[in-house]
């Protein structure tokens, strides 16, 4: 196995095209074999994602006993599958991946299983034919995040005594088919059903990016400017939507403007929240590296691991956020 891996490490990197190869020195200075991990990241579409990548690289570092093969799939599932297949050919010890979408992973996971390479899913969840296709999942409870957002919205509209008026909602969705999108969308759609005065006037995909959302929001604003709430599924989308609305002369704030709801709570998102331009920012914690490290170390020692773990998350709103909270934010 070691000999096979040595060959793989020496030659296979040249077969990877367009992927950042970050192999450390074999065996390191400790005299122990490093744990070889292939990590397929979905892309670099958001600040959240960049923080997630950094957390993973910091935790799975050479000093920490790892050799990391990192691949950025540029937001394409087929690239992720290709990278995972390369990791299998390289006979890595573990595969970690952040799936772009929920479905379509069964065959590649089966290949990993046949090669006896344990797979750890991070961030977004998957729907797999069979539970034995991956060892552990670590990520966020996206449905819970969505529930926090709609509950907050119900409360604020009640406080503002707006339960009797139509609430016109624009919904910007994340990458369609991703578990983050499915669950955050699910929470809103269900809340619309139970609140007779909430109207979904537009629903478009912003693909979790500022640029795409700026475009789709611009198009929406040509159709209507009568908007009460914009529900964006991450900070990038919120920033893009706000850019477009402010340019069109709309004010964004929860007191006398459009109420913008967002997810992630990155530093930039929190700054917008402090100003009220984002009224509510539900935290989504990207710092998953240390948990992945813990899982891998446990598996390497032959210990049991939790099959599913959600990271801790909170929320921030315009009324309670402080400067101190923003300063503490590292990403
Ligand atoms: O909210 C968004 C990112 O999957 C939780 O993906 C993640 C989402 C996050 O691009 O910013």
Tab-separated table of C-alpha atoms and ligand atoms in Angstrom:
chain	number	residue	atom	x	y	z
A	1	UNK	CA	0.000	0.000	0.000
A	2	UNK	CA	2.788	2.404	0.930
A	3	UNK	CA	4.726	1.579	-2.237
A	4	UNK	CA	1.605	2.030	-4.337
A	5	UNK	CA	0.935	5.353	-2.674
A	6	UNK	CA	4.512	6.512	-3.183
A	7	UNK	CA	4.168	5.867	-6.897
A	8	UNK	CA	0.829	7.644	-6.883
A	9	UNK	CA	2.191	10.652	-5.045
A	10	UNK	CA	5.169	10.924	-7.339
A	11	UNK	CA	3.389	10.540	-10.652
A	12	UNK	CA	-0.320	11.051	-10.418
A	13	UNK	CA	-0.231	14.747	-9.548
A	14	UNK	CA	0.741	15.358	-13.152
A	15	UNK	CA	-2.500	13.754	-14.253
A	16	UNK	CA	-4.585	16.229	-12.264
A	17	UNK	CA	-5.407	19.096	-14.465
A	18	UNK	CA	-6.522	22.412	-13.099
A	19	UNK	CA	-6.437	21.327	-9.488
A	20	UNK	CA	-4.277	22.689	-6.750
A	21	UNK	CA	-2.043	19.884	-5.655
A	22	UNK	CA	-0.882	20.358	-2.126
A	23	UNK	CA	1.046	17.273	-1.249
A	24	UNK	CA	3.493	17.620	1.602
A	25	UNK	CA	6.673	15.626	1.942
A	26	UNK	CA	6.233	11.896	2.389
A	27	UNK	CA	6.493	10.668	5.955
A	28	UNK	CA	7.216	14.185	7.185
A	29	UNK	CA	9.831	14.838	9.808
A	30	UNK	CA	8.133	12.867	12.563
A	31	UNK	CA	9.096	9.587	10.985
A	32	UNK	CA	5.413	8.613	10.878
A	33	UNK	CA	3.438	8.240	7.680
A	34	UNK	CA	1.124	11.186	7.213
A	35	UNK	CA	-2.584	10.547	6.843
A	36	UNK	CA	-3.358	11.153	3.175
A	37	UNK	CA	-6.634	12.983	2.573
A	38	UNK	CA	-8.258	13.965	-0.709
A	39	UNK	CA	-10.597	16.906	-0.236
A	40	UNK	CA	-12.984	17.892	-3.005
A	41	UNK	CA	-14.278	21.397	-2.348
A	42	UNK	CA	-17.315	22.544	-4.287
A	43	UNK	CA	-15.814	25.856	-5.382
A	44	UNK	CA	-15.027	29.373	-4.195
A	45	UNK	CA	-18.434	30.951	-4.772
A	46	UNK	CA	-18.674	32.831	-1.473
A	47	UNK	CA	-16.779	34.262	1.494
A	48	UNK	CA	-18.240	31.404	3.509
A	49	UNK	CA	-16.677	28.904	1.141
A	50	UNK	CA	-13.267	30.589	1.300
A	51	UNK	CA	-13.383	30.439	5.113
A	52	UNK	CA	-14.400	26.771	4.919
A	53	UNK	CA	-11.459	25.941	2.638
A	54	UNK	CA	-9.041	27.783	4.933
A	55	UNK	CA	-10.363	25.976	7.981
A	56	UNK	CA	-9.899	22.616	6.269
A	57	UNK	CA	-6.384	23.410	5.062
A	58	UNK	CA	-5.342	24.651	8.495
A	59	UNK	CA	-6.681	21.553	10.237
A	60	UNK	CA	-5.412	19.010	7.710
A	61	UNK	CA	-1.908	20.444	7.619
A	62	UNK	CA	1.446	18.767	7.408
A	63	UNK	CA	2.280	19.830	10.986
A	64	UNK	CA	-0.895	18.126	12.078
A	65	UNK	CA	0.139	14.853	10.468
A	66	UNK	CA	-1.601	15.103	7.101
A	67	UNK	CA	-0.842	15.146	3.436
A	68	UNK	CA	-3.690	16.953	1.725
A	69	UNK	CA	-4.747	16.730	-1.905
A	70	UNK	CA	-7.063	19.649	-2.474
A	71	UNK	CA	-9.323	20.030	-5.482
A	72	UNK	CA	-11.612	22.973	-6.242
A	73	UNK	CA	-14.499	21.721	-8.424
A	74	UNK	CA	-15.455	25.198	-9.609
A	75	UNK	CA	-19.070	24.553	-8.737
A	76	UNK	CA	-19.460	21.544	-11.030
A	77	UNK	CA	-20.553	18.137	-9.811
A	78	UNK	CA	-18.759	16.327	-12.635
A	79	UNK	CA	-15.481	17.935	-11.522
A	80	UNK	CA	-16.099	16.697	-7.991
A	81	UNK	CA	-16.714	13.174	-9.228
A	82	UNK	CA	-13.573	13.305	-11.352
A	83	UNK	CA	-11.490	14.538	-8.405
A	84	UNK	CA	-12.863	11.800	-6.161
A	85	UNK	CA	-12.033	9.182	-8.762
A	86	UNK	CA	-8.474	10.528	-8.882
A	87	UNK	CA	-8.257	10.329	-5.112
A	88	UNK	CA	-9.338	6.691	-5.290
A	89	UNK	CA	-6.667	5.986	-7.913
A	90	UNK	CA	-4.113	7.648	-5.658
A	91	UNK	CA	-5.223	5.345	-2.885
A	92	UNK	CA	-5.656	8.129	-0.352
A	93	UNK	CA	-6.518	7.148	3.219
A	94	UNK	CA	-9.673	9.300	3.383
A	95	UNK	CA	-11.878	11.251	1.020
A	96	UNK	CA	-13.641	14.356	2.264
A	97	UNK	CA	-16.076	16.253	0.087
A	98	UNK	CA	-18.517	19.097	0.220
A	99	UNK	CA	-21.241	18.057	-2.240
A	100	UNK	CA	-22.555	20.648	-4.638
A	101	UNK	CA	-25.980	18.993	-4.704
A	102	UNK	CA	-27.747	16.335	-2.658
A	103	UNK	CA	-28.044	13.560	-5.212
A	104	UNK	CA	-25.976	11.749	-7.848
A	105	UNK	CA	-23.163	10.444	-5.653
A	106	UNK	CA	-24.017	6.750	-5.323
A	107	UNK	CA	-21.706	5.377	-8.039
A	108	UNK	CA	-18.594	7.267	-7.002
A	109	UNK	CA	-19.241	6.467	-3.337
A	110	UNK	CA	-19.598	2.824	-4.274
A	111	UNK	CA	-16.204	3.006	-6.003
A	112	UNK	CA	-14.675	4.481	-2.843
A	113	UNK	CA	-16.314	1.774	-0.755
A	114	UNK	CA	-14.930	-0.949	-2.995
A	115	UNK	CA	-11.480	0.620	-2.629
A	116	UNK	CA	-12.056	0.635	1.159
A	117	UNK	CA	-11.530	4.369	1.437
A	118	UNK	CA	-13.722	5.951	4.106
A	119	UNK	CA	-15.622	9.040	2.951
A	120	UNK	CA	-16.573	11.990	5.125
A	121	UNK	CA	-19.216	14.413	3.872
A	122	UNK	CA	-18.946	18.006	5.048
A	123	UNK	CA	-21.105	21.139	4.810
A	124	UNK	CA	-24.002	20.198	2.502
A	125	UNK	CA	-25.685	16.855	2.995
A	126	UNK	CA	-26.352	14.059	0.514
A	127	UNK	CA	-29.113	11.581	-0.105
A	128	UNK	CA	-27.394	8.209	-0.593
A	129	UNK	CA	-28.877	4.869	-1.585
A	130	UNK	CA	-27.260	3.266	1.375
A	131	UNK	CA	-25.874	4.574	4.655
A	132	UNK	CA	-22.719	2.517	4.396
A	133	UNK	CA	-21.562	4.679	1.456
A	134	UNK	CA	-20.086	7.279	3.823
A	135	UNK	CA	-18.796	7.169	7.368
A	136	UNK	CA	-19.746	10.533	8.775
A	137	UNK	CA	-21.375	13.855	7.994
A	138	UNK	CA	-20.417	17.133	9.594
A	139	UNK	CA	-22.231	20.293	8.629
A	140	UNK	CA	-25.098	22.625	9.396
A	141	UNK	CA	-28.720	22.051	10.223
A	142	UNK	CA	-29.993	24.102	7.283
A	143	UNK	CA	-33.636	23.465	8.070
A	144	UNK	CA	-33.092	24.782	11.589
A	145	UNK	CA	-31.372	27.860	10.106
A	146	UNK	CA	-34.384	28.456	7.865
A	147	UNK	CA	-36.778	27.979	10.784
A	148	UNK	CA	-34.862	30.568	12.827
A	149	UNK	CA	-35.157	33.024	9.945
A	150	UNK	CA	-38.894	32.667	9.366
A	151	UNK	CA	-39.664	32.692	13.097
A	152	UNK	CA	-37.731	35.958	13.436
A	153	UNK	CA	-39.646	37.355	10.464
A	154	UNK	CA	-42.990	36.344	11.937
A	155	UNK	CA	-42.055	37.997	15.236
A	156	UNK	CA	-40.864	41.272	13.737
A	157	UNK	CA	-43.905	41.612	11.475
A	158	UNK	CA	-46.131	40.978	14.459
A	159	UNK	CA	-44.285	43.616	16.522
A	160	UNK	CA	-44.672	46.024	13.619
A	161	UNK	CA	-48.399	45.201	13.596
A	162	UNK	CA	-48.269	44.127	9.966
A	163	UNK	CA	-50.129	40.835	10.304
A	164	UNK	CA	-53.123	42.327	8.526
A	165	UNK	CA	-51.305	43.608	5.455
A	166	UNK	CA	-49.881	41.775	2.457
A	167	UNK	CA	-46.174	41.032	2.890
A	168	UNK	CA	-44.563	40.863	-0.532
A	169	UNK	CA	-41.567	38.541	-0.494
A	170	UNK	CA	-38.779	38.133	-3.030
A	171	UNK	CA	-36.951	34.859	-2.607
A	172	UNK	CA	-33.417	34.406	-3.927
A	173	UNK	CA	-32.440	30.766	-3.788
A	174	UNK	CA	-28.988	29.244	-3.487
A	175	UNK	CA	-27.578	26.634	-5.883
A	176	UNK	CA	-30.603	24.551	-6.821
A	177	UNK	CA	-30.489	21.017	-5.508
A	178	UNK	CA	-27.945	21.762	-2.767
A	179	UNK	CA	-29.093	20.731	0.672
A	180	UNK	CA	-28.515	24.283	1.926
A	181	UNK	CA	-30.947	25.586	-0.711
A	182	UNK	CA	-33.505	22.813	-0.273
A	183	UNK	CA	-33.805	23.280	3.478
A	184	UNK	CA	-33.645	27.093	3.634
A	185	UNK	CA	-36.238	27.205	0.853
A	186	UNK	CA	-38.387	24.601	2.601
A	187	UNK	CA	-38.609	26.672	5.769
A	188	UNK	CA	-39.728	29.769	3.868
A	189	UNK	CA	-42.244	27.950	1.702
A	190	UNK	CA	-43.813	26.352	4.740
A	191	UNK	CA	-44.002	29.697	6.558
A	192	UNK	CA	-45.729	31.203	3.525
A	193	UNK	CA	-48.367	28.502	3.788
A	194	UNK	CA	-49.081	29.205	7.442
A	195	UNK	CA	-49.050	33.016	7.128
A	196	UNK	CA	-52.039	33.921	4.997
A	197	UNK	CA	-50.738	37.456	4.349
A	198	UNK	CA	-47.276	36.417	3.070
A	199	UNK	CA	-46.986	36.451	-0.731
A	200	UNK	CA	-44.076	35.031	-2.703
A	201	UNK	CA	-43.966	37.560	-5.525
A	202	UNK	CA	-40.707	36.367	-7.106
A	203	UNK	CA	-38.495	33.305	-6.707
A	204	UNK	CA	-35.168	33.186	-8.565
A	205	UNK	CA	-31.843	31.414	-8.224
A	206	UNK	CA	-28.818	33.537	-7.241
A	207	UNK	CA	-26.478	30.514	-7.117
A	208	UNK	CA	-25.014	31.743	-3.803
A	209	UNK	CA	-23.143	34.542	-5.585
A	210	UNK	CA	-23.236	38.309	-5.358
A	211	UNK	CA	-22.800	38.805	-9.104
A	212	UNK	CA	-25.636	36.522	-10.214
A	213	UNK	CA	-27.992	37.912	-7.581
A	214	UNK	CA	-27.220	41.481	-8.584
A	215	UNK	CA	-28.354	40.506	-12.085
A	216	UNK	CA	-31.523	38.642	-11.133
A	217	UNK	CA	-32.514	41.283	-8.595
A	218	UNK	CA	-32.002	43.973	-11.233
A	219	UNK	CA	-34.422	42.111	-13.505
A	220	UNK	CA	-36.953	41.683	-10.692
A	221	UNK	CA	-36.818	45.412	-9.914
A	222	UNK	CA	-37.750	46.171	-13.507
A	223	UNK	CA	-40.953	44.212	-12.913
A	224	UNK	CA	-41.768	45.595	-9.460
A	225	UNK	CA	-40.373	47.769	-6.703
A	226	UNK	CA	-43.191	46.971	-4.324
A	227	UNK	CA	-41.202	44.659	-2.072
A	228	UNK	CA	-41.371	44.155	1.712
A	229	UNK	CA	-38.936	41.319	2.292
A	230	UNK	CA	-36.013	39.827	0.375
A	231	UNK	CA	-35.052	36.380	1.644
A	232	UNK	CA	-31.545	35.558	0.398
A	233	UNK	CA	-29.975	32.187	1.034
A	234	UNK	CA	-26.477	33.525	1.778
A	235	UNK	CA	-24.548	36.754	2.369
A	236	UNK	CA	-23.232	37.000	-1.182
A	237	UNK	CA	-26.787	36.987	-2.481
A	238	UNK	CA	-27.873	39.536	0.129
A	239	UNK	CA	-25.059	41.884	-0.888
A	240	UNK	CA	-25.912	41.525	-4.577
A	241	UNK	CA	-29.610	42.114	-3.921
A	242	UNK	CA	-28.854	45.173	-1.779
A	243	UNK	CA	-26.528	46.578	-4.470
A	244	UNK	CA	-29.361	46.320	-7.000
A	245	UNK	CA	-32.060	47.687	-4.675
A	246	UNK	CA	-30.015	50.651	-3.471
A	247	UNK	CA	-29.112	51.488	-7.040
A	248	UNK	CA	-32.828	51.425	-7.869
A	249	UNK	CA	-33.486	53.848	-5.007
A	250	UNK	CA	-34.890	51.403	-2.450
A	251	UNK	CA	-33.854	51.608	1.204
A	252	UNK	CA	-32.916	48.383	2.952
A	253	UNK	CA	-33.615	48.334	6.683
A	254	UNK	CA	-36.162	46.727	8.989
A	255	UNK	CA	-37.684	50.014	10.198
A	256	UNK	CA	-38.846	51.800	7.064
A	257	UNK	CA	-37.377	49.880	4.163
A	258	UNK	CA	-37.047	46.432	2.664
A	259	UNK	CA	-36.343	43.750	5.270
A	260	UNK	CA	-33.396	41.696	4.013
A	261	UNK	CA	-32.861	38.259	5.530
A	262	UNK	CA	-29.564	36.464	4.989
A	263	UNK	CA	-27.587	33.400	6.018
A	264	UNK	CA	-23.877	32.847	6.805
A	265	UNK	CA	-23.037	35.873	9.009
A	266	UNK	CA	-19.629	36.521	7.516
A	267	UNK	CA	-17.817	39.660	8.666
A	268	UNK	CA	-19.138	41.647	5.701
A	269	UNK	CA	-22.636	40.282	6.301
A	270	UNK	CA	-22.433	41.345	9.940
A	271	UNK	CA	-21.290	44.854	8.970
A	272	UNK	CA	-24.386	45.126	6.776
A	273	UNK	CA	-26.459	43.820	9.665
A	274	UNK	CA	-25.044	46.493	11.994
A	275	UNK	CA	-26.212	49.106	9.488
A	276	UNK	CA	-29.612	47.438	9.140
A	277	UNK	CA	-29.128	46.840	5.437
A	278	UNK	CA	-29.347	43.161	6.345
A	279	UNK	CA	-32.025	42.974	9.050
A	280	UNK	CA	-31.369	39.400	10.114
A	281	UNK	CA	-28.312	37.267	9.513
A	282	UNK	CA	-28.581	33.615	10.525
A	283	UNK	CA	-25.187	32.155	11.227
A	284	UNK	CA	-23.839	29.255	9.196
A	285	UNK	CA	-20.549	28.092	10.644
A	286	UNK	CA	-17.849	27.288	8.045
A	287	UNK	CA	-15.137	26.325	10.559
A	288	UNK	CA	-15.437	22.592	10.064
A	289	UNK	CA	-11.728	21.687	9.740
A	290	UNK	CA	-11.146	20.839	13.422
A	291	UNK	CA	-14.176	18.525	13.481
A	292	UNK	CA	-12.974	16.719	10.361
A	293	UNK	CA	-9.526	16.341	11.920
A	294	UNK	CA	-11.115	14.848	15.028
A	295	UNK	CA	-13.218	12.395	13.005
A	296	UNK	CA	-10.248	11.238	10.922
A	297	UNK	CA	-7.991	10.819	13.942
A	298	UNK	CA	-10.677	8.775	15.677
A	299	UNK	CA	-11.250	6.581	12.629
A	300	UNK	CA	-7.492	6.092	12.287
A	301	UNK	CA	-7.376	4.820	15.868
A	302	UNK	CA	-10.246	2.475	15.082
A	303	UNK	CA	-12.673	4.384	17.317
A	304	UNK	CA	-16.377	4.948	16.728
A	305	UNK	CA	-17.460	8.325	15.360
A	306	UNK	CA	-20.759	10.136	15.434
A	307	UNK	CA	-22.503	9.528	12.126
A	308	UNK	CA	-24.013	12.986	11.908
A	309	UNK	CA	-22.847	16.147	13.602
A	310	UNK	CA	-24.204	19.651	13.344
A	311	UNK	CA	-21.940	22.592	14.188
A	312	UNK	CA	-23.110	25.235	16.664
A	313	UNK	CA	-24.800	28.278	15.158
A	314	UNK	CA	-26.551	31.438	16.318
A	315	UNK	CA	-28.222	34.462	14.724
A	316	UNK	CA	-27.612	38.204	14.553
A	317	UNK	CA	-30.122	40.956	13.979
A	318	UNK	CA	-30.001	44.704	13.536
A	319	UNK	CA	-31.512	45.298	16.973
A	320	UNK	CA	-29.004	43.321	19.015
A	321	UNK	CA	-25.761	43.157	17.038
A	322	UNK	CA	-22.738	44.954	18.539
A	323	UNK	CA	-19.434	46.156	17.090
A	324	UNK	CA	-17.681	43.627	19.314
A	325	UNK	CA	-19.478	40.748	17.598
A	326	UNK	CA	-18.234	41.961	14.227
A	327	UNK	CA	-14.659	42.431	15.445
A	328	UNK	CA	-14.578	38.858	16.743
A	329	UNK	CA	-15.522	37.487	13.334
A	330	UNK	CA	-12.447	36.077	11.615
A	331	UNK	CA	-13.870	35.612	8.099
B	1	LIG	O1	-24.331	29.347	2.903
B	1	LIG	C1	-22.959	29.679	1.024
B	1	LIG	C2	-22.073	28.751	0.304
B	1	LIG	O2	-23.257	25.196	1.691
B	1	LIG	C3	-23.586	26.292	3.728
B	1	LIG	O3	-22.705	27.526	0.405
B	1	LIG	C4	-23.007	26.351	2.385
B	1	LIG	C5	-23.465	27.512	1.567
B	1	LIG	C6	-23.253	28.860	2.217
B	1	LIG	O4	-21.601	29.149	-0.856
B	1	LIG	O5	-22.396	30.905	1.304
